[in-house]
Every structure is written in structure tokens, then in C-alpha cells.
Short mmCIF file of C-alpha atoms and ligand atoms in Angstrom, two decimals:
data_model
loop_
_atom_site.label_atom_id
_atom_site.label_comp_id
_atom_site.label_asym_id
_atom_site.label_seq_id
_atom_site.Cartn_x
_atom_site.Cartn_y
_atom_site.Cartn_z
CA UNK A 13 364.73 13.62 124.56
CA UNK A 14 364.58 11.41 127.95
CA UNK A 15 364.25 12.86 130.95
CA UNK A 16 367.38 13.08 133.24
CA UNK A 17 366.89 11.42 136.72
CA UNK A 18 367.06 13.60 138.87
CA UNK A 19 366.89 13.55 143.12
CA UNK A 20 363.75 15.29 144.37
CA UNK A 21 366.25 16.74 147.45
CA UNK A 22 365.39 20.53 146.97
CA UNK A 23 362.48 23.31 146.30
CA UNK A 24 363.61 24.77 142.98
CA UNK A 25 361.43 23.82 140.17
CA UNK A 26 362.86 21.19 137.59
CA UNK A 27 361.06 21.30 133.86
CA UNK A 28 361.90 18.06 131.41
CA UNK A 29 361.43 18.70 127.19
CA UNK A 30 361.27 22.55 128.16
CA UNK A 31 361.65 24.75 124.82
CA UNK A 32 364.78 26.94 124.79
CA UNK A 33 362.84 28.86 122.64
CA UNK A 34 361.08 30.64 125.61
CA UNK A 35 364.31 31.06 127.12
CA UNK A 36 366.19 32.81 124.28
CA UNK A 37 365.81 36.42 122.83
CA UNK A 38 365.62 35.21 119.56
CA UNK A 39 363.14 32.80 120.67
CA UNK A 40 364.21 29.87 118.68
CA UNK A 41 366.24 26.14 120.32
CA UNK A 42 364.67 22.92 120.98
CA UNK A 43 364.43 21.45 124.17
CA UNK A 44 366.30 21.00 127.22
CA UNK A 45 366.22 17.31 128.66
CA UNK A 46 366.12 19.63 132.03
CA UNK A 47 365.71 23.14 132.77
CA UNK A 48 366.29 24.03 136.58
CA UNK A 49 364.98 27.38 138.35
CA UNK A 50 366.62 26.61 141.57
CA UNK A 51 364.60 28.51 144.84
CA UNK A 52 368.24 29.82 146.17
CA UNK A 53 372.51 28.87 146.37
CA UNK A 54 371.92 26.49 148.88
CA UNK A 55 368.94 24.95 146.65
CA UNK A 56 371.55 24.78 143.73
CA UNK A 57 374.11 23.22 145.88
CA UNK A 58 371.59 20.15 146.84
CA UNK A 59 370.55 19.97 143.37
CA UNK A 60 374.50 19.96 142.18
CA UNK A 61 375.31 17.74 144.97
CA UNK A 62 372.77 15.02 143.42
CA UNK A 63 373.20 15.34 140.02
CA UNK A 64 374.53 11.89 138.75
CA UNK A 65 378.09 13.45 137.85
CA UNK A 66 377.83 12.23 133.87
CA UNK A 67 374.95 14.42 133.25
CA UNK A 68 376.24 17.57 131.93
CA UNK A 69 375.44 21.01 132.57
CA UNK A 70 374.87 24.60 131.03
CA UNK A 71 374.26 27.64 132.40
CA UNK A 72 371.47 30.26 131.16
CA UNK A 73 370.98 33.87 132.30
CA UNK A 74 368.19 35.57 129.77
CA UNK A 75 368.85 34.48 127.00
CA UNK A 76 370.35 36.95 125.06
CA UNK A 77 373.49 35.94 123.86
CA UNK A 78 372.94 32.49 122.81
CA UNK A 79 371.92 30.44 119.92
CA UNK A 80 370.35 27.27 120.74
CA UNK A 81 370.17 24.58 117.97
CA UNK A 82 366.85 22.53 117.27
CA UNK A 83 367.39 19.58 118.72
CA UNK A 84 367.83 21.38 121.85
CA UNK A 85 370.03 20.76 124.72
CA UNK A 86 371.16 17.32 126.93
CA UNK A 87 371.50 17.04 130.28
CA UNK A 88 370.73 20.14 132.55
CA UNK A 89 370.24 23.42 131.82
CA UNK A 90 370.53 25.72 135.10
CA UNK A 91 368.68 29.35 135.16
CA UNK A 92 369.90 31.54 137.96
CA UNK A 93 367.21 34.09 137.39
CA UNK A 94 364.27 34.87 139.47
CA UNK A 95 366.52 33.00 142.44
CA UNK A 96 370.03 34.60 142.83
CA UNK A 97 368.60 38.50 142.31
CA UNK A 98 370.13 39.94 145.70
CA UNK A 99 371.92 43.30 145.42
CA UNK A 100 373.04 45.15 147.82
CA UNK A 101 375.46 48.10 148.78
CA UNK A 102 378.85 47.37 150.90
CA UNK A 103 380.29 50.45 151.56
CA UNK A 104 381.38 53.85 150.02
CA UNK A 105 382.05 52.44 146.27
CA UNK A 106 380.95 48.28 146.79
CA UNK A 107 378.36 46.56 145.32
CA UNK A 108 377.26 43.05 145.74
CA UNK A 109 375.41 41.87 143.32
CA UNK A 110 374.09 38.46 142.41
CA UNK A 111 373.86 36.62 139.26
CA UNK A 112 370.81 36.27 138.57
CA UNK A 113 369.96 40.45 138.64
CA UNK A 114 369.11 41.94 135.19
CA UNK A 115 371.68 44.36 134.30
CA UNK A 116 369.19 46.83 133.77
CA UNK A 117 368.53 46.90 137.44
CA UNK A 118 371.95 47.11 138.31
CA UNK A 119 372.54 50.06 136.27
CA UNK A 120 369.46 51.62 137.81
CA UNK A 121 370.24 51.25 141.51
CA UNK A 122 373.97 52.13 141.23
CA UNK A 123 372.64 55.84 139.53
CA UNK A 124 370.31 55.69 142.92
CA UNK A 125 373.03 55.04 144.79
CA UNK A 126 375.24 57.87 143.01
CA UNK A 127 377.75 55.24 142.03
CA UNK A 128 379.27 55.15 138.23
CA UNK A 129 379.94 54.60 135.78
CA UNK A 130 377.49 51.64 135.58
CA UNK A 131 374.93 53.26 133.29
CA UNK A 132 376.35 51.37 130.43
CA UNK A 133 374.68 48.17 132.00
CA UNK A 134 371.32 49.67 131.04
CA UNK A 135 370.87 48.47 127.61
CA UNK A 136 372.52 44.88 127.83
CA UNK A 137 369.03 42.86 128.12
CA UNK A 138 370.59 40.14 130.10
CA UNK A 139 371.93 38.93 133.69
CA UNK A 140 375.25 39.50 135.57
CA UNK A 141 376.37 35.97 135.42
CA UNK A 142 375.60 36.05 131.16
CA UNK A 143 378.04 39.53 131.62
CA UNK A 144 380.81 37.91 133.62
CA UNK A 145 380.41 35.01 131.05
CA UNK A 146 380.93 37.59 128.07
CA UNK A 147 382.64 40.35 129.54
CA UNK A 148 379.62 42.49 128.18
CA UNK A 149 379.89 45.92 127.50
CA UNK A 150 378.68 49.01 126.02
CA UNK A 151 379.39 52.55 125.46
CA UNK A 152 383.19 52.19 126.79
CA UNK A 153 382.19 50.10 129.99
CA UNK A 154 382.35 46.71 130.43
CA UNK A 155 381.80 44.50 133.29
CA UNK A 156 385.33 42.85 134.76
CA UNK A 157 386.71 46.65 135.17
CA UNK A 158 384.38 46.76 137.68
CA UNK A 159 384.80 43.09 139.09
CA UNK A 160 387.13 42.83 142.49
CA UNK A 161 385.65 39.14 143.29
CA UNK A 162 382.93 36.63 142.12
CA UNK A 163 381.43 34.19 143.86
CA UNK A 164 381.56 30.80 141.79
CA UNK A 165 379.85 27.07 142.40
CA UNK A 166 381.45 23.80 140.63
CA UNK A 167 379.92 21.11 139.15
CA UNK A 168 380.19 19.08 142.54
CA UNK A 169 378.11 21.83 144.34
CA UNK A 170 381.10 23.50 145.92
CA UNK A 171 380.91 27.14 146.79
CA UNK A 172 384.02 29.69 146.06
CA UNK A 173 385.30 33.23 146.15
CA UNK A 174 387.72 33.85 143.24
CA UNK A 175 389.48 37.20 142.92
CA UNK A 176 389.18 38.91 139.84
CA UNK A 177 393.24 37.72 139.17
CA UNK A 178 392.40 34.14 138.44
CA UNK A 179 390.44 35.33 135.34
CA UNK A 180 392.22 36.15 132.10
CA UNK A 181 389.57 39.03 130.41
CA UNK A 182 389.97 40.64 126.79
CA UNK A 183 387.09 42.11 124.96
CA UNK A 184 383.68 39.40 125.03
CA UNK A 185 386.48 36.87 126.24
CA UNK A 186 386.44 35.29 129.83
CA UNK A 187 389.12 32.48 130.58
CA UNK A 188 387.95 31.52 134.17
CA UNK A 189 389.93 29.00 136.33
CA UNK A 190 387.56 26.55 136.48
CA UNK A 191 384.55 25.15 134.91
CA UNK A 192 381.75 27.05 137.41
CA UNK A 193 378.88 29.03 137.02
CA UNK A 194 378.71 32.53 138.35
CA UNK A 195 376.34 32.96 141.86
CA UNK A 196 377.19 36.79 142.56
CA UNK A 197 379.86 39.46 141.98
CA UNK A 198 381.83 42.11 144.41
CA UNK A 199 381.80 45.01 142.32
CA UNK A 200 383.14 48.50 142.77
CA UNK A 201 382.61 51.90 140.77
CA UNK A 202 383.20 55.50 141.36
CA UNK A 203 381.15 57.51 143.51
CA UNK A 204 379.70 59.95 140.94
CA UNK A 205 376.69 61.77 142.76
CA UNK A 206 375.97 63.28 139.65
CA UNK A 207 375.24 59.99 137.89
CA UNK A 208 371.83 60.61 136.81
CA UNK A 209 368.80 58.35 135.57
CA UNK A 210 368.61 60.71 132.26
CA UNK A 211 372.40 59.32 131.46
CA UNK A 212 370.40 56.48 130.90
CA UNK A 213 367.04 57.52 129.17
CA UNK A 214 370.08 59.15 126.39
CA UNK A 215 371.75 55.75 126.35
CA UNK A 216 368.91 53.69 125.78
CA UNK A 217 367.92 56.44 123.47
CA UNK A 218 370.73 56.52 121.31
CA UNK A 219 370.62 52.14 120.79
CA UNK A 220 367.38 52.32 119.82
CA UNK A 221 368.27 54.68 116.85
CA UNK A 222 370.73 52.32 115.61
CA UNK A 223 369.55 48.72 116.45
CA UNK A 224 366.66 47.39 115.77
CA UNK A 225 365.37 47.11 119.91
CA UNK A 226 361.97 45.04 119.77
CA UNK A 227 362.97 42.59 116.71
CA UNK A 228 363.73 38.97 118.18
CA UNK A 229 367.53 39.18 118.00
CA UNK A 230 370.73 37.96 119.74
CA UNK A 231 372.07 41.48 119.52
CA UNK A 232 375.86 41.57 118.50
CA UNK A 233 375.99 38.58 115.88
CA UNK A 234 379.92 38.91 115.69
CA UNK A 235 382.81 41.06 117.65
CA UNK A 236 384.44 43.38 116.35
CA UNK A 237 387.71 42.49 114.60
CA UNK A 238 390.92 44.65 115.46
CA UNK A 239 390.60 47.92 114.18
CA UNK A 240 387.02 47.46 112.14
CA UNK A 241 383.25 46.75 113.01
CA UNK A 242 381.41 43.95 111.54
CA UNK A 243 378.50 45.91 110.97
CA UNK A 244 380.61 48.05 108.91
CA UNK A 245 382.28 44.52 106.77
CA UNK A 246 378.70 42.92 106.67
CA UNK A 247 377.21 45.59 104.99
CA UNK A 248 379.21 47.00 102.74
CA UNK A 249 379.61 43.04 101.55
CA UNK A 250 375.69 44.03 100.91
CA UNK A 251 374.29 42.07 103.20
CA UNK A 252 371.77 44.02 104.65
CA UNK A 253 368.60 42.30 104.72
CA UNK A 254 370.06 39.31 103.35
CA UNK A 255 367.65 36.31 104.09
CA UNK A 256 367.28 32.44 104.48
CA UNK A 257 364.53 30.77 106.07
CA UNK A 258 362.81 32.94 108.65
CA UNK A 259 365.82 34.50 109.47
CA UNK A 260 367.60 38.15 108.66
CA UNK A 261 370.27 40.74 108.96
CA UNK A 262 368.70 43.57 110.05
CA UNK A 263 368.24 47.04 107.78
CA UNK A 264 369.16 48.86 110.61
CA UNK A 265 372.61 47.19 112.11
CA UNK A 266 374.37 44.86 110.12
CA UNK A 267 375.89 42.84 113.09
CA UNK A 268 372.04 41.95 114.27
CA UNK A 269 370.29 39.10 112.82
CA UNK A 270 366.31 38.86 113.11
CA UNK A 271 363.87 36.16 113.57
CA UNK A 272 361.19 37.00 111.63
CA UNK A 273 359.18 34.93 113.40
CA UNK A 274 359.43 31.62 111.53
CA UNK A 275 363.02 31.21 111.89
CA UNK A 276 364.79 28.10 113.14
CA UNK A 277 368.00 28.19 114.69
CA UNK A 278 369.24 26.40 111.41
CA UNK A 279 368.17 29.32 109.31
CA UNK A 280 369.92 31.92 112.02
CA UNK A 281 373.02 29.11 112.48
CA UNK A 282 373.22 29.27 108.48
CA UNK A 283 373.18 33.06 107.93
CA UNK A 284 375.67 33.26 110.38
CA UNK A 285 378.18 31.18 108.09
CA UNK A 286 377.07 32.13 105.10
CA UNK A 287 377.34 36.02 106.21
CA UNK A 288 381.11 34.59 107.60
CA UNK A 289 382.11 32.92 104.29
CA UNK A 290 381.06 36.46 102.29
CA UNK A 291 382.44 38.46 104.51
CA UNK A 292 385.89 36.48 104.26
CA UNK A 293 385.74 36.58 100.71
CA UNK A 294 384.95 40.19 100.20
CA UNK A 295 387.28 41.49 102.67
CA UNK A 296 389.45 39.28 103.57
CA UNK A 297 388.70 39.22 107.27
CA UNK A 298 386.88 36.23 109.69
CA UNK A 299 384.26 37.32 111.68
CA UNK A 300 384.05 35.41 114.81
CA UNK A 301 381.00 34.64 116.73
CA UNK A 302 379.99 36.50 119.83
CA UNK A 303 376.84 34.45 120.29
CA UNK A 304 377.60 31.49 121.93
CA UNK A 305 376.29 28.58 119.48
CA UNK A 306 374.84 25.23 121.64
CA UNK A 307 373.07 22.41 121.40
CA UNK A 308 372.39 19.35 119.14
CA UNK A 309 371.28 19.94 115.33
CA UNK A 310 367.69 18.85 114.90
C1 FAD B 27 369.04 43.67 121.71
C2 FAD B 27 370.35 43.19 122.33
C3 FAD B 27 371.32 44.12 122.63
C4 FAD B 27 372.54 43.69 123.19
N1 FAD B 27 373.49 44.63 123.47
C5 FAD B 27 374.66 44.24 124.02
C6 FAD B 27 375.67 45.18 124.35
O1 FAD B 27 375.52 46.38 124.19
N2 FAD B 27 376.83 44.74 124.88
C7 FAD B 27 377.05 43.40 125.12
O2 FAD B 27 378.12 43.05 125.61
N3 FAD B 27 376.12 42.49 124.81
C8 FAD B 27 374.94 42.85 124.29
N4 FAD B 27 373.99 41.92 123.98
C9 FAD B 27 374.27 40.49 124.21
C10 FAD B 27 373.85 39.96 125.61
O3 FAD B 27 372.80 40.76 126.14
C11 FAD B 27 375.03 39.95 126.58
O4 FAD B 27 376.04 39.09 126.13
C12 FAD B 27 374.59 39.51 127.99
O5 FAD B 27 375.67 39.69 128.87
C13 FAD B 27 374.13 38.06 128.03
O6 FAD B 27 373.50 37.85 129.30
P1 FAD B 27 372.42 36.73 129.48
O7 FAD B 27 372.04 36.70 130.92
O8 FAD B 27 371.31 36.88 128.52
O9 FAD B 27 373.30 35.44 129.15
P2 FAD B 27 372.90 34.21 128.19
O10 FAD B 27 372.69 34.70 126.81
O11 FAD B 27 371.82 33.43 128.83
O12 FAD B 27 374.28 33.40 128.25
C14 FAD B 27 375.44 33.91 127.62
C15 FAD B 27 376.64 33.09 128.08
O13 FAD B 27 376.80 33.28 129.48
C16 FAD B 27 376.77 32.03 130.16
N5 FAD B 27 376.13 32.24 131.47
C17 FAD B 27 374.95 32.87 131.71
N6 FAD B 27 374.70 32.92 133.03
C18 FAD B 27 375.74 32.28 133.64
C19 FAD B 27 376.08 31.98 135.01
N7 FAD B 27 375.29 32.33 136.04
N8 FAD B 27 377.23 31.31 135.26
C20 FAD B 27 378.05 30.95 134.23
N9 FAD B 27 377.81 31.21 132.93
C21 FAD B 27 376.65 31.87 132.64
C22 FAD B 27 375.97 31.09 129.26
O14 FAD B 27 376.31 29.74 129.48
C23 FAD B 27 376.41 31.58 127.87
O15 FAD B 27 377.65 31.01 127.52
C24 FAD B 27 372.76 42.31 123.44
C25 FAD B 27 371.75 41.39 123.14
C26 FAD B 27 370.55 41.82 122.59
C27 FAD B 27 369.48 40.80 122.30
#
């Protein structure tokens, strides 16, 4: 892929042909014309402000929820963390928290700070911004119940503060306003003084006895439909372990597929329909992504 032209106007550091594939949990994609690490918001802003405006642009946290295709990604990809990881407490129950901190931190410090219930955050291997993208959750938690206002940046550079009203939320489902990436979120929780790091030793705990932690997954493969899990419908369609290419569904949770370590993101891209097309014919019922699929085919 070409390089995008980009101004030299900031400190961040800009990669061209960088591999998604170091930038994804399941550790497959193909390039990004340009990845960008900016140093800080005001570093994003120049670099925003720059950017010829036909160049498009995607946002990354870790990595964990997306499925980059081989032939990798045009234009810009932007990766908040590293740069935006201030968090900080505001008062009695508010936390400000920027979108670039792992959400394993987050969990950590609020149990420091005896503020709950945020221990749910401790086991979702990604960034705030990739949780106010998804609405992530765990264990009955989930991130916009604890969202009062995010901070936002548009395409153009510009800077806002959006109340947690101008988003419509549901379960893995954001509908935001405007098309922005996430800088930092107000959020509030209980003050629970008994919150306690062992809450989270039992969390983590009871994940790793049902999903296979370690394996190079993209966690969740589908949502849950209404009523049902998809682990459930994937396996008893007996499609555990079911295989093409390098790729997997897990032994251990139906709903995660593995890279085995020779997978491409075809092979993952083509399990997920073919699991989708079995699963519709055995039960009736379409399974819809929660992996967000991007990119350009090989
Ligand atoms: C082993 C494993 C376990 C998991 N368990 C859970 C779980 O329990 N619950 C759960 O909900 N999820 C889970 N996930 C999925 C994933 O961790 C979450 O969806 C997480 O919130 C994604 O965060 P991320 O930073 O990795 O985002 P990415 O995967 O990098 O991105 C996900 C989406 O968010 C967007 N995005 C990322 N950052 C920004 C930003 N700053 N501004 C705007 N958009 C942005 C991306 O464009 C993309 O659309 C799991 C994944 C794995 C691998």
C-alpha cells in the first residue's frame, strides 16, 4: 500500500505498511497505509488538523475486538494508547478517565479508591475508548451505566464534551452523534469501601475456567441473541473445534475462535460465516458479529 502524505506538524510517531497483526489479539490483518501513536490530545488535534480531509480514518484501542482483513487497512489508523492514559479521581464517586487506559487498570484503581462496582472491567483486555465503542461488559456491568460525559475529537481535529444523552446504548451497541473517536470519559460508581482486589483475583479466576485466556482470540465471536447464548447454539450445532485454515472454535467456549498460529484473517473471517450459516440452519437463529470486521480482503 502507498504511504499517505502526511504533515510532519507534531511529536507523535507515524508508522507506514505497519502490520495490524501486532496490533490485534488475534494477531492476524495486513497493513495499515498509517498507524499513528500520537504523543498527547493536542498532538492528535495537529495531526487531525493536517490530515488531507479524503484520507480516512479508524480508530484502534488494543486490539481486542477487531478482525482485520489481509490486505490491511487504508488511510490512517489512530492508536490512543500509551498517549491518552490519564486517570484521575474528581470527587466522592467521579472518575476521569482517558481513553487510552487499559481497563484492567481502571478496575484496579477504582477498588483502591473504594469505588464500585468497576471490578467487572478487570478481565476485558482492552482500552476505554474500545469499551465506549462496544459498550463492553462483563459479569452484569457494562461501561455506559457508568458514563455521565465523554470527551470526543472529530475528524477536523475539534475537541467536545458530549453528555451521555446524545448516545443511544443497548447491549455491545453504541449509536454516537457523530463520527469521533473517544479521548476520555467522566465516569461515576458507587462508593463501596468494601470493594476489594480479591473481587477481582475470583473474577479473573472464574474466566479463565471457562475461556480459553492465553489462546490468540478476539474473545466474544458473536452476541448473544435474545434469550440464548451463542456459545450454547454453536456448540450444540457441534462445532466445537471445528477448523479451517489456521483457525478454530475453541474446546473450551464455543463463542471464541483461536488462531492457531497460522491463521489468516480469511480463515477466522470464513469460520465466522460458515459457523453463522450452520448455526442458522440448525437452529434457526442469526448470530451477529460482535467483532468488528475491517479492512480490505487480501
Ligand atoms: C480474551 C478476551 C476476552 C474478552 N472479554 C470481553 C468481555 O468480557 N466483555 C466484553 O464486552 N468484551 C470482551 N472482549 C472484547 C474486547 O476486549 C472489548 O470489546 C474491548 O472493549 C475492546 O477494546 P479495545 O481497546 O481492544 O478496542 P479495539 O478492539 O481496538 O476496537 C474495538 C472497536 O472500538 C473502536 N475504538 C477503539 N478505540 C476507540 C477510540 N478511542 N475512539 C473511538 N473508537 C474506538 C474501534 O474502532 C473498534 O470499532 C474480550 C476480548 C478478548 C480477546
Amino acid at each position: 500500500m502507498n504511504a499517505v502524505a502526511v504533515s510532519t506538524d507534531f511529536a507523535g510517531r507515524v508508522m507506514h505498511n505497519e502490520p495490524m497483526s501486532r496490533h490485534t489479539s488475534w494477531h492476524v490483518g495486513g497493513p495499515a497505509e498509517t498507524y499513528f501513536e500520537p504523543r498527547d490530545a493536542e498532538d492528535l488535534v495537529a495531526f487531525l488538523r493536517a490530515l488531507p480531509t479524503d484520507v480516512s480514518v479508524h480508530w484502534i484501542g488494543l486490539g481486542s475486538n477487531v478482525l482485520v482483513r489481509d490486505g490491511g487497512l487504508r488511510g490512517v489508523v489512530i492508536s490512543v494508547h500509551g498517549a491518552l492514559d490519564g486517570l484521575e479521581r474528581l470527587n466522592e464517586a467521579q472518575v476521569w478517565c482517558e481513553a487510552g487506559v487499559a481497563c484492567a487498570r481502571l478496575a484496579k484503581q477504582c477498588v483502591k479508591w473504594g469505588l464500585g462496582p468497576a471490578e467487572f472491567f478487570a478481565g476485558i483486555p482492552g482500552t476505554l475508548g474500545g469499551a465506549l465503542a462496544m459498550n463492553a461488559g462483563a459479569f452484569g456491568g457494562e461501561t455506559w451505566r457508568h458514563v455521565l460525559e465523554v470527551e470526543t475529537i472529530d475528524r477536523q481535529g475539534v475537541r467536545r464534551k458530549r453528555p451521555a444523552a446524545e448516545f443511544r446504548v443497548g447491549y455491545r451497541s453504541v449509536i454516537a452523534p457523530g463520527e469521533e473517536g473517544y479521548l476520555a470519559a467522566r465516569l461515576v460508581f458507587e462508593h463501596r469501601p468494601e470493594a476489594h482486589q480479591d473481587e477481582i483475583r475470583d473474577l479473573l479466576a472464574r474466566r479463565k475456567q471457562s475461556q480459553p485466556i492465553g489462546a490468540w482470540s478476539g474473545g466474544s465471536t458473536f452476541t448473544n441473541p435474545p434469550g440464548d447464548h451463542a456459545a450454547r447454539l454453536i456448540d450444540s450445532a457441534g462445532l466445537k473445534g471445528y477448523r479451517i485454515g489456521g483457525a478454530s472454535v475453541s474446546n473450551k467456549h464455543a463463542n471464541f475462535f483461536i488462531n492457531e498460529g497460522e491463521a489468516t484473517a480469511r480463515d477466522l473471517e470464513e469460520l465466522i460465516k460458515h459457523v453463522q450459516r450452520t448455526v442458522e440452519q440448525v437452529h434457526g437463529v442469526h448470530l451477529e458479529p460482535e467483532v468488528r470486521i475491517m479492512g480490505e480482503p487480501a
